[in-house]
Backbone as ProteinMPNN parsed JSONL, in Angstrom:
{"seq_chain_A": "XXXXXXXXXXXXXXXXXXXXXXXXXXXXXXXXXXXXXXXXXXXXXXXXXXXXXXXXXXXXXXXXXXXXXXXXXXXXXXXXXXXXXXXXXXXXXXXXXXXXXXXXXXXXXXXXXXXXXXXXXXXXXXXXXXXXXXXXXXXXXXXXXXXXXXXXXXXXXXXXXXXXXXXXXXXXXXXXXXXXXXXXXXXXX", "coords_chain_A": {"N_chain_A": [[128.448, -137.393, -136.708], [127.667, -134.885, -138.897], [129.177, -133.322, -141.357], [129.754, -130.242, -142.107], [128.965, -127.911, -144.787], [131.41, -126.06, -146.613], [130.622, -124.299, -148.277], [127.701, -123.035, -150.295], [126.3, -123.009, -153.697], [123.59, -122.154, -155.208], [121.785, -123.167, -158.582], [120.402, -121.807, -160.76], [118.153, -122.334, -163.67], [116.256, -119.944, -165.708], [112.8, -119.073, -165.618], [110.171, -120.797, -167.376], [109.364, -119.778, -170.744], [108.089, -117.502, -173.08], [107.855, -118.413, -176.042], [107.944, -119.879, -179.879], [107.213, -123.272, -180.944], [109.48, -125.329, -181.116], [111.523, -123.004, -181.937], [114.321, -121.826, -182.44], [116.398, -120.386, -180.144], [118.522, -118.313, -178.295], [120.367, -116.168, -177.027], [118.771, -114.687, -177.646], [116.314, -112.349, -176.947], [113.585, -113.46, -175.239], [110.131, -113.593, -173.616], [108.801, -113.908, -170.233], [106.886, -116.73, -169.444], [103.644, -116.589, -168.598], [102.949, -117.053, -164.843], [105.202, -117.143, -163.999], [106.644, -116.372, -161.619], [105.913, -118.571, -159.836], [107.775, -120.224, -159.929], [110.003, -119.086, -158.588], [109.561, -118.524, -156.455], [109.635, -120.432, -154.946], [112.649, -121.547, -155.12], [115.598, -121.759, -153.37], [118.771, -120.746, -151.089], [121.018, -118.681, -150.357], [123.196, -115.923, -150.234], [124.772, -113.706, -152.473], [123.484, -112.728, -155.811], [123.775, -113.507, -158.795], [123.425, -112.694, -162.275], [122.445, -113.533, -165.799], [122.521, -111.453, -168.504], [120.173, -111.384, -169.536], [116.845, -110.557, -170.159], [115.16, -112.77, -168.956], [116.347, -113.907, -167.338], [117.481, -111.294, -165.716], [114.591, -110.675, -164.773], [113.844, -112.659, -162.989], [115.887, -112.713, -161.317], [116.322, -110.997, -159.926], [113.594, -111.108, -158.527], [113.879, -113.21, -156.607], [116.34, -112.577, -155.403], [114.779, -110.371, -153.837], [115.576, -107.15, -151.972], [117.896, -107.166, -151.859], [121.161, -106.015, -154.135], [121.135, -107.158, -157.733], [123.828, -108.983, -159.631], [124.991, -108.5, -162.558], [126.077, -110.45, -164.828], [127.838, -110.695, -167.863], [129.469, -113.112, -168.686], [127.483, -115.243, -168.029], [125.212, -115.487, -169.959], [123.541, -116.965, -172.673], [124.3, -119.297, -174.688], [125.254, -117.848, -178.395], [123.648, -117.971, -181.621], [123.793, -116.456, -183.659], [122.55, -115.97, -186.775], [120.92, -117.816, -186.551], [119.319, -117.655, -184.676], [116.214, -116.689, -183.418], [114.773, -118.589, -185.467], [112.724, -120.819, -186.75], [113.642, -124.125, -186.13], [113.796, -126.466, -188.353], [113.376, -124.496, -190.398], [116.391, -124.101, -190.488], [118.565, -124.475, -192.817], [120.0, -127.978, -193.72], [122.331, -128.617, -194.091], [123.719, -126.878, -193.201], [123.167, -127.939, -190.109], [123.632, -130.33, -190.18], [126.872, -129.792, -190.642], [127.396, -128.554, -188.014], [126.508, -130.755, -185.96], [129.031, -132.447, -186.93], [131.078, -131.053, -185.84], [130.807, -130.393, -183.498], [131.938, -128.771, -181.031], [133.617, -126.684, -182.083], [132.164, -125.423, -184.138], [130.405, -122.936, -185.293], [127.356, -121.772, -185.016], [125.139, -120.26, -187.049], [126.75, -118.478, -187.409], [127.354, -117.815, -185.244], [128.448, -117.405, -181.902], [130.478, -120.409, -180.676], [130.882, -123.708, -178.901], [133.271, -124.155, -177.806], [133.97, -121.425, -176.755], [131.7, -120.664, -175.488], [132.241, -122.964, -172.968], [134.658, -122.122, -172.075], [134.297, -119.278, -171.376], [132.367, -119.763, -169.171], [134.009, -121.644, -167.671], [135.879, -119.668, -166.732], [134.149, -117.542, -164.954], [132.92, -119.607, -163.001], [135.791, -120.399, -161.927], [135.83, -118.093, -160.806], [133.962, -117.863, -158.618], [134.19, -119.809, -157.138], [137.173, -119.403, -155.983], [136.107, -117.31, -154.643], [134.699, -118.52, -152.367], [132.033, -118.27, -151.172], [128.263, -118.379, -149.759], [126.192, -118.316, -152.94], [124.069, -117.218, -155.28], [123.182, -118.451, -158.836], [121.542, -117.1, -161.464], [120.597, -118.077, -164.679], [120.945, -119.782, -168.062], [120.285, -122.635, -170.128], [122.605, -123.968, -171.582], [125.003, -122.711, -170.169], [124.474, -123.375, -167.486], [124.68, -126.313, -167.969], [127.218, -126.614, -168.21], [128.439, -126.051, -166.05], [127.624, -127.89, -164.193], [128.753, -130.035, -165.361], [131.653, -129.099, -164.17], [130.871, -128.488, -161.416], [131.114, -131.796, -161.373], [133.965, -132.043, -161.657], [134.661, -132.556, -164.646], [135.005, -133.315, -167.865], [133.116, -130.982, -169.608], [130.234, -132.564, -171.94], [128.591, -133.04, -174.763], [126.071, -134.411, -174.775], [124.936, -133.978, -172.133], [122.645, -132.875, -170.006], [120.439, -129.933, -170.083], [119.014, -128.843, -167.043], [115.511, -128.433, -166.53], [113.53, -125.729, -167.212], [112.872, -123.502, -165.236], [113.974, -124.84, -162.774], [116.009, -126.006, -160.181], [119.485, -126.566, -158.87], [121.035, -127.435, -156.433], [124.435, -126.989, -155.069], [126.773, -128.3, -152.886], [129.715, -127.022, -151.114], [132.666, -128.564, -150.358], [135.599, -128.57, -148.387], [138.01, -130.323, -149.169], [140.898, -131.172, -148.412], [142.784, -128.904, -149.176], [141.086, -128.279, -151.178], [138.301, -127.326, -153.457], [135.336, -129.379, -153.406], [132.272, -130.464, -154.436], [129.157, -131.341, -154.031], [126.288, -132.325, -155.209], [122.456, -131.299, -154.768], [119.908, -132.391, -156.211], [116.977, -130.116, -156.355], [113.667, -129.408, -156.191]], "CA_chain_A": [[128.324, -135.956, -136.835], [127.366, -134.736, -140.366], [130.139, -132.352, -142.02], [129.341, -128.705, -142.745], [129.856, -127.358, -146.265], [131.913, -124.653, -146.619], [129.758, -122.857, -148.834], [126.805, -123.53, -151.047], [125.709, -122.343, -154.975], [121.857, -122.279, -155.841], [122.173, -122.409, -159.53], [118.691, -121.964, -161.368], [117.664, -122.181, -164.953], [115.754, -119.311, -165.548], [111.391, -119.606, -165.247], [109.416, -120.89, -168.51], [109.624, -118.49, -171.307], [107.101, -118.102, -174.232], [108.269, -118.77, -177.806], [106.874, -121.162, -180.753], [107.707, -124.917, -180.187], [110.66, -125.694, -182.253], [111.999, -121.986, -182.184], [115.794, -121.325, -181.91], [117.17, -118.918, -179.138], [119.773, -118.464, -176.849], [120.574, -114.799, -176.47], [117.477, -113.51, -178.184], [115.391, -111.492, -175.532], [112.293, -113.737, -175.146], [109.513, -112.91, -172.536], [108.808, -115.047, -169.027], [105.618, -117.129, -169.551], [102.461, -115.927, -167.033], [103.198, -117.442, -164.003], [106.457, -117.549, -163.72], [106.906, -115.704, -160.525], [105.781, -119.58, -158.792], [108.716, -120.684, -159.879], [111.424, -118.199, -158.322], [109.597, -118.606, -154.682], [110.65, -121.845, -154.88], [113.72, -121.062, -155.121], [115.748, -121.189, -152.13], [119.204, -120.515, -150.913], [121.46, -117.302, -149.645], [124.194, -114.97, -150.111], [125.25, -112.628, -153.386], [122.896, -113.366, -156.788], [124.779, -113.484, -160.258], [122.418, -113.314, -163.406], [122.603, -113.153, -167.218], [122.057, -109.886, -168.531], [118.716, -111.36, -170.614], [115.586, -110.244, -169.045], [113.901, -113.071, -168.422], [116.865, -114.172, -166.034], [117.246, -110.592, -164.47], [114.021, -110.529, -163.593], [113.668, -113.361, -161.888], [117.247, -112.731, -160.104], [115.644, -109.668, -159.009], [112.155, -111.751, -157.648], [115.088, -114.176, -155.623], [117.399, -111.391, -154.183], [114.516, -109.127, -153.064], [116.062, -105.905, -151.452], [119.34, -107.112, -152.132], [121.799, -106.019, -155.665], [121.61, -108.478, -158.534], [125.235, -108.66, -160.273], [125.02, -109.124, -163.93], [127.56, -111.182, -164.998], [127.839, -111.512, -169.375], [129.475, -114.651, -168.768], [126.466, -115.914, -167.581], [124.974, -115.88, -170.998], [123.05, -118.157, -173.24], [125.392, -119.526, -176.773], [124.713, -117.198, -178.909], [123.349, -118.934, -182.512], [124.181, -115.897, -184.262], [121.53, -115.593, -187.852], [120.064, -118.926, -186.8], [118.32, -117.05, -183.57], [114.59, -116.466, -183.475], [114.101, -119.159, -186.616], [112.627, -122.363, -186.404], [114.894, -125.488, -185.688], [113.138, -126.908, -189.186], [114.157, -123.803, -191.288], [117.9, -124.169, -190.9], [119.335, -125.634, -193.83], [119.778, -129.314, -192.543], [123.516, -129.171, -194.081], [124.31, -126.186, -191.938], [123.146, -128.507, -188.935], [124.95, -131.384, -190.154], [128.112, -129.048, -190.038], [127.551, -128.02, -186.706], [126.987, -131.839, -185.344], [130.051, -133.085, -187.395], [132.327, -130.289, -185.333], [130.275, -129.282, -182.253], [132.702, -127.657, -180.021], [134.466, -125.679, -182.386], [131.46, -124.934, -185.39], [129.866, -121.658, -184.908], [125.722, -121.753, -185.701], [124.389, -119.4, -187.436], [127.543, -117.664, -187.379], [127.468, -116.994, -183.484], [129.503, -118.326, -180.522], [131.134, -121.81, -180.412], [130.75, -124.384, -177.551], [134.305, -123.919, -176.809], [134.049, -120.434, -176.138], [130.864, -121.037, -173.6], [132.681, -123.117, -171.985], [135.541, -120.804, -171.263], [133.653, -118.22, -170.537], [131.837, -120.316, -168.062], [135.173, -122.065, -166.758], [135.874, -118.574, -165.672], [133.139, -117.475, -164.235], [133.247, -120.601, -161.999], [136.644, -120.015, -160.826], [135.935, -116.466, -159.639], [132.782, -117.66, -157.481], [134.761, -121.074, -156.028], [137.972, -118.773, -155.29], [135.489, -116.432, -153.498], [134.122, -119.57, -151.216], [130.894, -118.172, -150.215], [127.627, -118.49, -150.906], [125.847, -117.552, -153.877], [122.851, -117.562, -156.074], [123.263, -117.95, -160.08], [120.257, -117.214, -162.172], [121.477, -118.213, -166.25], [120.277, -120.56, -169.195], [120.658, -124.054, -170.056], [123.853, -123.949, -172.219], [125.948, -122.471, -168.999], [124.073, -124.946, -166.467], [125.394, -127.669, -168.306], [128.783, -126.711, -168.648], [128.816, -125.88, -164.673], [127.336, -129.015, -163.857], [129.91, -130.347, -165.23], [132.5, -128.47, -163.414], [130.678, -129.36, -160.27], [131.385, -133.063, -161.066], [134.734, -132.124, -161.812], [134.879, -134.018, -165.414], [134.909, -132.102, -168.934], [131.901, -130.784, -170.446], [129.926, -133.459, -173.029], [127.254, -132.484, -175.69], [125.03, -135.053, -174.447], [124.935, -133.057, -170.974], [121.234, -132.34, -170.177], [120.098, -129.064, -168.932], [117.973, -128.502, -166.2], [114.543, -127.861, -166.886], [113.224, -124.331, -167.008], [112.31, -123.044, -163.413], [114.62, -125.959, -161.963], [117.644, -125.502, -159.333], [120.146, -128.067, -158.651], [122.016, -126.828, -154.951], [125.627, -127.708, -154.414], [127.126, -127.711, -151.168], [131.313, -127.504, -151.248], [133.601, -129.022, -148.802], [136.918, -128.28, -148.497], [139.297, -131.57, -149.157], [142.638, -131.264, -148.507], [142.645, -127.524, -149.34], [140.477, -127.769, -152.505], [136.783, -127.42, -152.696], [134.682, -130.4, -154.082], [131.268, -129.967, -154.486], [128.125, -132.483, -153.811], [124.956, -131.778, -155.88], [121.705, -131.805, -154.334], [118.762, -131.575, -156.974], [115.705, -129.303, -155.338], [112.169, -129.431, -157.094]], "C_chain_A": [[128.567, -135.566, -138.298], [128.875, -133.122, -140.285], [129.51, -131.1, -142.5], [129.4, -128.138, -144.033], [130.319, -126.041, -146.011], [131.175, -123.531, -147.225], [128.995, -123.148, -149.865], [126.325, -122.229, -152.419], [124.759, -122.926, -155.047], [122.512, -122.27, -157.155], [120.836, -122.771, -160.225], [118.761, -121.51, -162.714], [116.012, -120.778, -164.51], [114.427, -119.772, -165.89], [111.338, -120.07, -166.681], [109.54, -119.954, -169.336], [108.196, -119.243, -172.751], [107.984, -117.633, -176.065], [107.704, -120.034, -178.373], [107.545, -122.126, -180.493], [108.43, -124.519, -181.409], [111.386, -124.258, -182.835], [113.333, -121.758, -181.825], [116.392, -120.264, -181.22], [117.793, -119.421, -178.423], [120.333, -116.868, -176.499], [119.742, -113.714, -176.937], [116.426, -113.519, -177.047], [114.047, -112.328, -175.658], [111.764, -113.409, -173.643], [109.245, -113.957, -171.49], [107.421, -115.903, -169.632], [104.947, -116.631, -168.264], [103.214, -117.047, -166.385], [104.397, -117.688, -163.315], [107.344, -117.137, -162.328], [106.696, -117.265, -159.531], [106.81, -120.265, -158.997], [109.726, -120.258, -158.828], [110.634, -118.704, -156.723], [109.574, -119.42, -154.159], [111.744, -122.015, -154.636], [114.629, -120.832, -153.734], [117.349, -120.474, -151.974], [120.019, -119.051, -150.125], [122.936, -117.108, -150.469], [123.786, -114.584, -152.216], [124.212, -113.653, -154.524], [123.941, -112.8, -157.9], [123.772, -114.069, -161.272], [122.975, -112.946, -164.509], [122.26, -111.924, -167.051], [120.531, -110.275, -169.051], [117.933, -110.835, -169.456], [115.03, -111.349, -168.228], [114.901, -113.771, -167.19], [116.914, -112.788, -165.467], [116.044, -110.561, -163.792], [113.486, -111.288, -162.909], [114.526, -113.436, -160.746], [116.514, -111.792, -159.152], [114.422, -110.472, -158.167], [113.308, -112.276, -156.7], [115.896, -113.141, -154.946], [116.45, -110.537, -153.541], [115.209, -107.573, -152.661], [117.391, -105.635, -152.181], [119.856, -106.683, -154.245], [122.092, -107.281, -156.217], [122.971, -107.963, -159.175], [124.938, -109.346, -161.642], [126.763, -109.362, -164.355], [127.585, -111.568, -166.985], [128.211, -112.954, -169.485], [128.836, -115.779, -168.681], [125.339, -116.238, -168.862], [124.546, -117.069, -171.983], [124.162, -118.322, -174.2], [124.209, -118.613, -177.226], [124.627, -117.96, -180.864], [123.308, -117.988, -183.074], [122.669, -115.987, -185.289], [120.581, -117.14, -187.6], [118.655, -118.405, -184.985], [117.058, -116.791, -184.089], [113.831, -117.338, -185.006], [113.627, -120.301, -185.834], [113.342, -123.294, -187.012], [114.68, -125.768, -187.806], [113.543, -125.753, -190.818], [115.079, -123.461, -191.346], [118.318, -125.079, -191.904], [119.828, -126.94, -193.084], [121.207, -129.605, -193.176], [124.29, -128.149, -193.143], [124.464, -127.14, -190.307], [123.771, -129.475, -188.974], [126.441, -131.175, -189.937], [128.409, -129.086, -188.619], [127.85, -129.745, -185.667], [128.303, -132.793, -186.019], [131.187, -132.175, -186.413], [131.962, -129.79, -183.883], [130.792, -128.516, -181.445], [133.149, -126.518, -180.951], [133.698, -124.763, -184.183], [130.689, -123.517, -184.336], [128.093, -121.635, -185.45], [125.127, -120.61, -185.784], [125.614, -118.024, -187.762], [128.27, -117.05, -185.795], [128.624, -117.347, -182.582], [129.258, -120.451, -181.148], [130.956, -122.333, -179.075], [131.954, -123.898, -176.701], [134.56, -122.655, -176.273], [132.818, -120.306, -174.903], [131.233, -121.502, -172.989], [133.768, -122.74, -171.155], [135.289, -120.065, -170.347], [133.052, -118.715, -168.992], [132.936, -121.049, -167.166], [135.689, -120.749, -165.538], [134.813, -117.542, -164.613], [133.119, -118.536, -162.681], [134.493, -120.283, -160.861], [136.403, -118.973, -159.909], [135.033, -116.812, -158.529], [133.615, -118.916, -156.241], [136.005, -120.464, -155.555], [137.255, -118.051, -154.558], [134.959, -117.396, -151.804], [133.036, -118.994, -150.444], [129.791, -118.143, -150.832], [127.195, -118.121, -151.954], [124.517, -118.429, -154.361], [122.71, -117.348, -157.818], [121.857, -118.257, -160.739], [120.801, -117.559, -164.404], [120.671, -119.304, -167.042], [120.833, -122.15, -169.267], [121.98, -124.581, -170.342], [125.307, -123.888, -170.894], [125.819, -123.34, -168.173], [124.354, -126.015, -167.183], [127.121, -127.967, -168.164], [129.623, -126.764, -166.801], [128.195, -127.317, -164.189], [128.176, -130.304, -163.83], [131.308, -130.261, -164.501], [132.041, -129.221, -161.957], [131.048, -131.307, -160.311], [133.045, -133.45, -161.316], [135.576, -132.78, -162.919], [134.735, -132.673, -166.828], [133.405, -132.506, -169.095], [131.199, -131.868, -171.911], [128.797, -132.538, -173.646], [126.195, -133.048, -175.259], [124.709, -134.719, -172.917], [123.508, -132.474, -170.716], [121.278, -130.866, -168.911], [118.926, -129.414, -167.912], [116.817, -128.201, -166.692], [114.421, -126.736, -166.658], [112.851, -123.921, -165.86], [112.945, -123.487, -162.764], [115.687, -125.148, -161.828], [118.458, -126.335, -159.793], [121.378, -126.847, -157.614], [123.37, -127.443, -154.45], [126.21, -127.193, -153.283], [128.782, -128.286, -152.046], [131.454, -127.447, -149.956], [134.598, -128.949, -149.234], [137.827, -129.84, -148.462], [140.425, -131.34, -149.152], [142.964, -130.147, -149.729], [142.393, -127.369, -151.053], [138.958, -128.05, -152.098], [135.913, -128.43, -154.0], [133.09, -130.208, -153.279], [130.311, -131.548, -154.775], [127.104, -131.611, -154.095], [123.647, -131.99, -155.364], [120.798, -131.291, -155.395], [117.413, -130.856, -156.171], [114.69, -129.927, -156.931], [111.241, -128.065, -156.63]], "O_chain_A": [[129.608, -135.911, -138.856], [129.228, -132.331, -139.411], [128.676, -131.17, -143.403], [130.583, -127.822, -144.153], [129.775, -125.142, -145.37], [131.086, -122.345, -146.909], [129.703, -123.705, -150.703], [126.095, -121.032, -152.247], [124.759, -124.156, -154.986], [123.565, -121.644, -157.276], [120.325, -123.891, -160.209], [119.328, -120.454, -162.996], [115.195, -120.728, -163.591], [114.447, -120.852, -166.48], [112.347, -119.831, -167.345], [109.911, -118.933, -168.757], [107.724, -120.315, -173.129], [108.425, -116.707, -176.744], [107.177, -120.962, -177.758], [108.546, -121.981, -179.791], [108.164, -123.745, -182.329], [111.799, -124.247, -183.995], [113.457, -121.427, -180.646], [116.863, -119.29, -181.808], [117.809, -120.552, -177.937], [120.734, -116.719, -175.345], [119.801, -112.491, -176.808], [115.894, -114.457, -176.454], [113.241, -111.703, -176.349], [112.485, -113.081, -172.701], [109.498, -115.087, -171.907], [106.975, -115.274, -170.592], [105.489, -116.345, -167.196], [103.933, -117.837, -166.999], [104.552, -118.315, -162.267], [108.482, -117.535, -162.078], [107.29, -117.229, -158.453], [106.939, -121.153, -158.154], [110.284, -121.155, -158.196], [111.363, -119.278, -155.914], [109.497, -119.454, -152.931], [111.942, -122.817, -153.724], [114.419, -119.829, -153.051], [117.434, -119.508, -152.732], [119.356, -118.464, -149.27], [123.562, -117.944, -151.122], [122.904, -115.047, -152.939], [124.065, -114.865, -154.367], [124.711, -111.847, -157.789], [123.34, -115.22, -161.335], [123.906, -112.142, -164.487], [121.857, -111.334, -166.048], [119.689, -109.383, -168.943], [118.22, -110.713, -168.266], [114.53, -111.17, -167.117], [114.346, -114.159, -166.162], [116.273, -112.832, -164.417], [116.018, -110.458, -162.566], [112.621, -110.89, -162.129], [114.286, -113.917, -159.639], [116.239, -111.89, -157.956], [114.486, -110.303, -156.949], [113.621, -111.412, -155.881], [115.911, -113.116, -153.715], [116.932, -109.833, -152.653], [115.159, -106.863, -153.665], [117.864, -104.658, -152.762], [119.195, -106.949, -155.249], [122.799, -108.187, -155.774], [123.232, -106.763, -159.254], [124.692, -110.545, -161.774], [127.877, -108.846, -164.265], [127.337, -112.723, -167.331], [127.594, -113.817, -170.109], [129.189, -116.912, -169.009], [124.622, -117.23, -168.725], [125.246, -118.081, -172.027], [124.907, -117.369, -174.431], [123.032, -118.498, -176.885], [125.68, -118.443, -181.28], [122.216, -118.188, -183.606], [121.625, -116.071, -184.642], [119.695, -117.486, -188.381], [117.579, -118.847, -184.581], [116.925, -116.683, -185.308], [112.783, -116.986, -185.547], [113.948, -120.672, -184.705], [113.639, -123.316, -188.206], [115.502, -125.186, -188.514], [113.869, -126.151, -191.936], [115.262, -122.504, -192.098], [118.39, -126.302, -191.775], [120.033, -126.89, -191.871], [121.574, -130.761, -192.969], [125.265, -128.462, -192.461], [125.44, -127.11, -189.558], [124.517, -129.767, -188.039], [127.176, -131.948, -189.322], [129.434, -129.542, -188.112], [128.828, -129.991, -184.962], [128.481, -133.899, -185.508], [132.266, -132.751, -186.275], [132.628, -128.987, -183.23], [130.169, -127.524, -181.066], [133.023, -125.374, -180.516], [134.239, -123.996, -184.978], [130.56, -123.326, -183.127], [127.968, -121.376, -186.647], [124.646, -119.985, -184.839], [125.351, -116.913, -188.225], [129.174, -116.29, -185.447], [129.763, -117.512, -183.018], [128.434, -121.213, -181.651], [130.874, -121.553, -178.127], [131.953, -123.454, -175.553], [135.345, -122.611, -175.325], [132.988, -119.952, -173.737], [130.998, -121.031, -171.876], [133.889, -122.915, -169.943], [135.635, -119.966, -169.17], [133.265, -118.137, -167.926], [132.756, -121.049, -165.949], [135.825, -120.73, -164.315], [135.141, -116.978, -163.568], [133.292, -118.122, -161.535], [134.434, -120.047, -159.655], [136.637, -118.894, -158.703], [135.184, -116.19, -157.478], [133.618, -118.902, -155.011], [136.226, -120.934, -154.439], [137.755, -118.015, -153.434], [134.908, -117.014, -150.635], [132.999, -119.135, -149.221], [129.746, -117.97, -152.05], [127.936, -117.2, -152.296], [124.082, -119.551, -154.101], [122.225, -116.293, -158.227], [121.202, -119.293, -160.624], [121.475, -116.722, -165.003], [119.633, -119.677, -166.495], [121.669, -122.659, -168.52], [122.517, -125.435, -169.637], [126.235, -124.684, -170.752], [126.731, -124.128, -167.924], [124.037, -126.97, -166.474], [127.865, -128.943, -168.069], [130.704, -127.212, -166.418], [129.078, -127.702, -163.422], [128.341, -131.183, -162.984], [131.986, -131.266, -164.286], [132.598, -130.2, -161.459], [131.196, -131.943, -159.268], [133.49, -134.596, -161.252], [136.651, -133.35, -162.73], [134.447, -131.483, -166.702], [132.748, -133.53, -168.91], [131.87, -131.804, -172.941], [128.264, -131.56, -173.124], [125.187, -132.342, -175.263], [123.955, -135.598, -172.5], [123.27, -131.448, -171.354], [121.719, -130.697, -167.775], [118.049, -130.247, -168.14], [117.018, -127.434, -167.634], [115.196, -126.344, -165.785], [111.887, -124.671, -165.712], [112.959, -122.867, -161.701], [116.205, -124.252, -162.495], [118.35, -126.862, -160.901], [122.136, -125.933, -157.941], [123.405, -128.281, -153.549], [126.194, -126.054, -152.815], [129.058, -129.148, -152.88], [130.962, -126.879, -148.981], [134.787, -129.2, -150.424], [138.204, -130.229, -147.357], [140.992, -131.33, -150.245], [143.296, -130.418, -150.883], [143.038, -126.743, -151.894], [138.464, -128.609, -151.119], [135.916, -128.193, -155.208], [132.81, -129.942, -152.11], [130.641, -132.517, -155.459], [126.901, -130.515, -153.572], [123.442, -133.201, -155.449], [120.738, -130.084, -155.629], [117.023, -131.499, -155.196], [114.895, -130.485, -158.008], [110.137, -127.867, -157.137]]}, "name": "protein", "num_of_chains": 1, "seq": "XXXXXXXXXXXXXXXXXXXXXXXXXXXXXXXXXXXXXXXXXXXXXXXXXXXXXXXXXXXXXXXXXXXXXXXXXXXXXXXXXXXXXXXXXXXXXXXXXXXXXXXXXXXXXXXXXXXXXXXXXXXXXXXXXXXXXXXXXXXXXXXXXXXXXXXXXXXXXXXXXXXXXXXXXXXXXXXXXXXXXXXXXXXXX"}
């Protein structure tokens, strides 16, 4: 007899987005790419949605909740790369970037947010939804889905941590162990 989970998180990288190849963003407003609506009805799960504030995750939270209220959550947030946003990768000074990979958690790019403050932010975030124990649906960016991915495996956050592809889920089911909740990852497609 298979075990129940106590309570399951969808957590989805938000659809395709259009910007130039090799363009730097993370909290700069880019637009969905066409089609991006075949992504989200893919998409499965239930209970309460929780999105970034950017657009191109509300409005796919909004396609996924239907009827229901999306909850914008800031924490949910891309890193923000501060004066190195909307450039290309290629026109950052290449000793600025050497900075940044000589210190990565605690260098700031472009002037913006630090790793270690995404992953704060995102530590808390986490707690509030796994103290709530029910389900949910988070819509957010790659930077956060890595750091929660982590969390789900219960292990610190690494740099070498791959996100999810763009449109992609990854569905954890929690079970309660000996009154804590441990979480088993199922990837969707």
């Amino acid at each position: 007899m298979a075990i129940e989970p106590s309570f399951s998180v969808l957590l989805a990288r938000h659809p395709p987005v259009l910007v130039a190849a090799g363009q730097c963003y993370g909290r700069q407003d880019v637009p969905l790419a066409p089609g991006w609506e075949a992504f989200v009805e893919r998409w499965t799960g239930q209970g309460t949605v929780y999105a970034s504030p950017a657009q191109r995750c509300q409005r796919a939270a909004a396609l996924l909740a239907g009827e229901a209220p999306v909850l914008t959550d800031e924490r949910l947030l891309e890193m923000d790369f501060g004066a190195w946003e909307g450039q290309s990768w290629s026109d950052i000074p290449r000793e600025a970037l050497d900075d940044w990979a000589s210190d990565p958690f605690r260098y700031r790019p472009g002037g913006g947010e630090n790793v270690e403050t995404l992953i704060a932010r995102i530590n808390a975030f986490w707690r509030d939804i796994v103290e709530k124990a029910a389900c949910c649906r988070v819509v957010t960016h790659g930077g956060p889905l890595r750091v929660m991915a982590a969390l789900a495996e219960n292990r610190d956050f690494r740099m070498e941590d791959p996100a999810p592809p763009q449109g992609e889920t990854i569905l954890l089911h929690f079970f309660n162990k000996n009154g804590s909740f441990v979480a088993q990852k199922q990837p969707l497609r």
